[in-house]
Short mmCIF file of C-alpha atoms in Angstrom, two decimals:
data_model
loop_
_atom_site.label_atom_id
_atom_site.label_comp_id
_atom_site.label_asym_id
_atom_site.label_seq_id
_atom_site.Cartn_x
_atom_site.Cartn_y
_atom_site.Cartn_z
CA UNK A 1 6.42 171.74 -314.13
CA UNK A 2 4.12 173.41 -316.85
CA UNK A 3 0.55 173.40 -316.76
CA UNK A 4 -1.36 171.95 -319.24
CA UNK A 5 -4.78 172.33 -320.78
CA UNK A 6 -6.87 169.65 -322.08
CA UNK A 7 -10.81 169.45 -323.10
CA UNK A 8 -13.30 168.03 -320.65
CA UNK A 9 -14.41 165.22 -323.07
CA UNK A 10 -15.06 164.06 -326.37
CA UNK A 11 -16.22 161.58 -328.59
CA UNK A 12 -14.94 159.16 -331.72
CA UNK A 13 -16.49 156.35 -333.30
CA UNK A 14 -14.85 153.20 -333.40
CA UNK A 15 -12.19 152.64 -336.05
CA UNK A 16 -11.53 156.03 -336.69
CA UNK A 17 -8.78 157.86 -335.85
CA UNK A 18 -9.44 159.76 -332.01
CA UNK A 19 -6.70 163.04 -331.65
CA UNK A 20 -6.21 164.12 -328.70
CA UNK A 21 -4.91 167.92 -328.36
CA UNK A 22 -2.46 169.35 -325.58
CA UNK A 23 -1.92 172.92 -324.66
CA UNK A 24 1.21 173.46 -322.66
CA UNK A 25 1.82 177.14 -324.13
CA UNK A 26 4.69 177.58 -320.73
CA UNK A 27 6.69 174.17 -321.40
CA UNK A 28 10.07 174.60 -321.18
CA UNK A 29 13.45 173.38 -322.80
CA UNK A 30 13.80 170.47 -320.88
CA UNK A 31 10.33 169.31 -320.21
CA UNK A 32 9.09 165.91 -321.91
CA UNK A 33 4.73 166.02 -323.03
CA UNK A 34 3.96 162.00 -321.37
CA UNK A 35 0.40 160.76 -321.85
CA UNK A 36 -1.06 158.18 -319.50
CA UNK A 37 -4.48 157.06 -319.70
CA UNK A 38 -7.12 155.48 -316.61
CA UNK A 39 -9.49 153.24 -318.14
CA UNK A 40 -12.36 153.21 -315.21
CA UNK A 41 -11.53 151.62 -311.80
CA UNK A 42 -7.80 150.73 -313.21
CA UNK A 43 -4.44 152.59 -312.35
CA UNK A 44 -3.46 154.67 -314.89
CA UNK A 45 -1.37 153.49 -317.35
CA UNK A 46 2.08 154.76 -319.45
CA UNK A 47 0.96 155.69 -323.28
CA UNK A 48 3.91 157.81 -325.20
CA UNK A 49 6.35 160.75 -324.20
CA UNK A 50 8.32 163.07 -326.45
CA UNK A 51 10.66 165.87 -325.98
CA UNK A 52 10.59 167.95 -329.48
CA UNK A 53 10.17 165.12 -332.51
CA UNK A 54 7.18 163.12 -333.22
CA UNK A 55 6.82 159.59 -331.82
CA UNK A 56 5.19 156.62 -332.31
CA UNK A 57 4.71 153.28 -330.33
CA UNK A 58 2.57 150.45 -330.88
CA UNK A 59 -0.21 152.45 -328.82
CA UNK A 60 -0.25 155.37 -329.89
CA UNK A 61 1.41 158.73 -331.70
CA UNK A 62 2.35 161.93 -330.41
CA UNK A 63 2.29 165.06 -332.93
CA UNK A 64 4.63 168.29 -330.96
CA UNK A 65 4.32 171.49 -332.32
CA UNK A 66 7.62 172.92 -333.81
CA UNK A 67 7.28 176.27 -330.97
CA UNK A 68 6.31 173.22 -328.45
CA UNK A 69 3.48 174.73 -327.19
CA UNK A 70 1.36 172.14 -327.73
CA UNK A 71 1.01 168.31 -328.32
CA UNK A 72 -1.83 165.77 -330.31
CA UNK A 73 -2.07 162.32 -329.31
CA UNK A 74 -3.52 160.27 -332.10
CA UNK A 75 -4.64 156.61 -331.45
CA UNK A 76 -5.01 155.73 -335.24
CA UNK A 77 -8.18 153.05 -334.98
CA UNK A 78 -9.90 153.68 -331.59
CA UNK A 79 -11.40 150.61 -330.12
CA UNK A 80 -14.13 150.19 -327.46
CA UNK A 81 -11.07 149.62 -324.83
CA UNK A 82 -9.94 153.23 -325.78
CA UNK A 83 -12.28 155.21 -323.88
CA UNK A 84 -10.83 155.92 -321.24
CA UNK A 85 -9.69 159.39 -319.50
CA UNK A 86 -6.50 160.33 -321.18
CA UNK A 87 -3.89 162.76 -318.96
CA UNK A 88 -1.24 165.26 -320.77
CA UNK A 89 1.89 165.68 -317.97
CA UNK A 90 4.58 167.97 -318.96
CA UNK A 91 7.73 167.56 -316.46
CA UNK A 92 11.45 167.57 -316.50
CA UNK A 93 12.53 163.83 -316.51
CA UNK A 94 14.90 164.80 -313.65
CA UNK A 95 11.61 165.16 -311.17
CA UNK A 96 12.10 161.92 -310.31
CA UNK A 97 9.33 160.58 -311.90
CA UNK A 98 6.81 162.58 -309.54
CA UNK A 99 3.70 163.07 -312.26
CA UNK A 100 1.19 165.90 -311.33
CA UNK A 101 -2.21 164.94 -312.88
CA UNK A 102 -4.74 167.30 -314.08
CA UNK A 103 -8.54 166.45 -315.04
CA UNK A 104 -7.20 164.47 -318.15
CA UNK A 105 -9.84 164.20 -321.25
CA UNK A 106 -12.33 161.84 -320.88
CA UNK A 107 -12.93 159.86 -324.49
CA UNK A 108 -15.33 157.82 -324.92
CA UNK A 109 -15.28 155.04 -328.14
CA UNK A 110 -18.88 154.70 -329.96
CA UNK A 111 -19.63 151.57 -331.82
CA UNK B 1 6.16 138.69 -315.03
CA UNK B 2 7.09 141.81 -313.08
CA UNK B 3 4.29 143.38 -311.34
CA UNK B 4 2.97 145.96 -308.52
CA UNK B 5 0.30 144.77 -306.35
CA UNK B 6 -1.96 146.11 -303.88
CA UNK B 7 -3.48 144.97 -300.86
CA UNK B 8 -6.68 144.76 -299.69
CA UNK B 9 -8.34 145.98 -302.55
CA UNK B 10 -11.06 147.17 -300.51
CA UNK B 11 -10.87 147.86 -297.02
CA UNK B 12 -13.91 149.31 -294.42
CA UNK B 13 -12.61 151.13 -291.65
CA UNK B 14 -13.69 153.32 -288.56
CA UNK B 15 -12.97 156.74 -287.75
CA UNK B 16 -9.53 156.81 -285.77
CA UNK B 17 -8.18 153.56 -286.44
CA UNK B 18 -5.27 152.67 -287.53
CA UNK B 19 -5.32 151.53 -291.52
CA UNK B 20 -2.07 150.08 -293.08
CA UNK B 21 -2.11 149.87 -296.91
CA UNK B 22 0.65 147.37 -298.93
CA UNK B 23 2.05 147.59 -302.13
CA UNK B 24 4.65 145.32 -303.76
CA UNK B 25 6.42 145.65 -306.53
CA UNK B 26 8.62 143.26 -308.25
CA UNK B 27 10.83 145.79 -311.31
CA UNK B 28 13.09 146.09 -308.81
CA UNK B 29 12.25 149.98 -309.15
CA UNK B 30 14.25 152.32 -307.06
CA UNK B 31 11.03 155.14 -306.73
CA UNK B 32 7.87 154.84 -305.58
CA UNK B 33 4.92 156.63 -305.11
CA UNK B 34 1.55 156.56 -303.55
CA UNK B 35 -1.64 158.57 -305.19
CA UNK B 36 -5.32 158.98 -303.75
CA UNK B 37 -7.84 159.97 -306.22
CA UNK B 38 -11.09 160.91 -305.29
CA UNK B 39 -14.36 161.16 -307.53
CA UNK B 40 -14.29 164.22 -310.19
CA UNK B 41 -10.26 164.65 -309.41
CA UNK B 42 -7.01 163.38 -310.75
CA UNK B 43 -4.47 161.84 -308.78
CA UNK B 44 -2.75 163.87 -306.12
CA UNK B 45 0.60 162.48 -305.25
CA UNK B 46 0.58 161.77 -301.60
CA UNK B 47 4.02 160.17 -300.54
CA UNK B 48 7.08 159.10 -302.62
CA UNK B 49 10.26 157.14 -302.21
CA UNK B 50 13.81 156.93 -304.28
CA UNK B 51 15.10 154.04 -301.94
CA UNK B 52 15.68 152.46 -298.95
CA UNK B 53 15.34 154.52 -296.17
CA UNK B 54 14.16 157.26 -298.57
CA UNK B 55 10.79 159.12 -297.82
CA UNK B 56 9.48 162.44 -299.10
CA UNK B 57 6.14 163.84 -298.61
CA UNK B 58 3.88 164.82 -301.59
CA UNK B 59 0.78 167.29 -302.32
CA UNK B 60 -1.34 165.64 -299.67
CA UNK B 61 0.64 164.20 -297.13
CA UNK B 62 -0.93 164.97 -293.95
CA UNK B 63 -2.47 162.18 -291.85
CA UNK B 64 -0.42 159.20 -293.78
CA UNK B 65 2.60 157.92 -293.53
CA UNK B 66 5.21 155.93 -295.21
CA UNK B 67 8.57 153.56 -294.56
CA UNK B 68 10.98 152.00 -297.09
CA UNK B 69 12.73 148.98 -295.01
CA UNK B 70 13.65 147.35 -298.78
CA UNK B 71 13.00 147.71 -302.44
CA UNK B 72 10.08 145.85 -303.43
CA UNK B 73 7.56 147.61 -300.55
CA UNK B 74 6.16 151.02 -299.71
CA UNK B 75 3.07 150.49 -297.27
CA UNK B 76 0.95 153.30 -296.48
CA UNK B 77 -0.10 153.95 -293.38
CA UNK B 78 -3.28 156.21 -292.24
CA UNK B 79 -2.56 156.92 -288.48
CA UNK B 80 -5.98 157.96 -287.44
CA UNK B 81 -8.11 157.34 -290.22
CA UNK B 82 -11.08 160.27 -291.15
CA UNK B 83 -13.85 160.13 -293.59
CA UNK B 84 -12.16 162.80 -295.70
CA UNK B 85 -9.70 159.75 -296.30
CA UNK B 86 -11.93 158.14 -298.08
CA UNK B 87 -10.73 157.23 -301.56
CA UNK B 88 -9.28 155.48 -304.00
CA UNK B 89 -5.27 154.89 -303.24
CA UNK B 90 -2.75 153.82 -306.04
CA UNK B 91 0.68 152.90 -305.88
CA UNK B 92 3.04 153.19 -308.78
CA UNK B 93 6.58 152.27 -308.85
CA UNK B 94 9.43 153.69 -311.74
CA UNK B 95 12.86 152.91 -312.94
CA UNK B 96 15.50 156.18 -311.79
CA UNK B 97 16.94 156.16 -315.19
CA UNK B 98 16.16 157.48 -318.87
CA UNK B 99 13.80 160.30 -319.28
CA UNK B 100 10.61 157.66 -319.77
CA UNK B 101 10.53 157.32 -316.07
CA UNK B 102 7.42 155.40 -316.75
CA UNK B 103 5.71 154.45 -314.32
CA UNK B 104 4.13 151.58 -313.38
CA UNK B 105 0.54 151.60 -311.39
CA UNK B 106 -1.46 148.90 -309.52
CA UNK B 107 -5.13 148.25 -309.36
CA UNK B 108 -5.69 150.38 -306.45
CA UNK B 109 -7.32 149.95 -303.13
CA UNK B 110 -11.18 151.68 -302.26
CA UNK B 111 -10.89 152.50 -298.77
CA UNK B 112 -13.94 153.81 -296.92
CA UNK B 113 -14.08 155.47 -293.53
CA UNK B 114 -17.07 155.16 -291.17
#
């Protein structure tokens, strides 16, 4: 599975939008970008995945470069419940669902 | 509701005893997996299961272990527990089909060793 490469931390005030950026320069054809997120002390938890096109849920958005080398997850009005620390996972679907976890970003929401 | 659920939640222990760790899911999932994280780290991926009678060992495998007699439960066992064991253990559970493979987590158990 690629490697990914995410910043250490960062900030966003409440109500604005937080974006999240993703570098997985050595993703290849097949691989999905899936975000999960740990807010503290809980098991992480499922945000968005996308293969090539942009999507959208009711959590979140994911922006994919057109070369696919990297990935933005937007949360368009960060709340206090946000800030949590966010993980990028690039991996072939057919891995069985085996997710290899990096340091992840942690975000923290400021009134 | 479907869930995944861990037991104890927090467990004390002594250096080489046995520890047994549940978790119980009720998706129905085919796969799952147990995770340790440990302050300042991600998740390493220590054991995983696609099914009954299905077993595979993950990043950090050595000194647990793990059976699959049905669906619903994958405990984890520590067979001589050490204080480098000492963590944070989740258990996550996932569907075998679409490319979502989401997975599902529970709360996690803090076990400390002695």
């Amino acid at each position: 599975d690629a490697k990914t490469t995410q910043p250490t931390s960062m900030d966003c005030a409440e109500g604005r939008a937080a974006n999240l950026p993703c570098n997985h320069s050595t993703i290849s054809g097949n691989e999905y970008v899936y975000w999960y997120r740990q807010i503290h002390s809980q098991g992480p938890q499922y945000i968005i995945h996308g293969l090539k096109n942009n999507e959208t849920n009711e959590m979140a958005s994911l922006i994919i470069t057109e070369d696919r080398k990297s990935s933005t997850l937007i949360l368009p009005h960060a709340t206090l419940r946000d800030t949590a620390v966010y993980y990028c996972i690039v991996r072939v679907p057919s891995s069985w669902g085996k997710l290899q976890f990096g340091a992840g970003t942690q975000v923290v929401v400021t009134p | 509701d479907a869930e995944i659920t861990q037991s104890p939640r927090h467990k004390i222990t002594e250096t080489g005893r046995q520890v047994t760790l549940a978790c119980h899911q009720t998706w129905n999932h085919n796969n799952m997996f147990w995770y340790r994280q440990d302050l300042g780290h991600g998740l390493r991926l220590i054991h995983y299961s696609y099914g009954v009678q299905d077993t595979n060992k993950g990043e950090v495998s050595d000194g647990y272990s793990v059976s699959r007699s049905n669906t619903e439960d994958l405990p984890l066992t520590l067979e001589s527990a050490a204080s480098s064991q000492t963590s944070v253990y989740f258990c996550a559970s996932s569907s075998s089909f679409g490319p979502s493979n989401e997975q599902f987590f529970g709360p996690g158990t803090r076990l400390t060793v002695l």
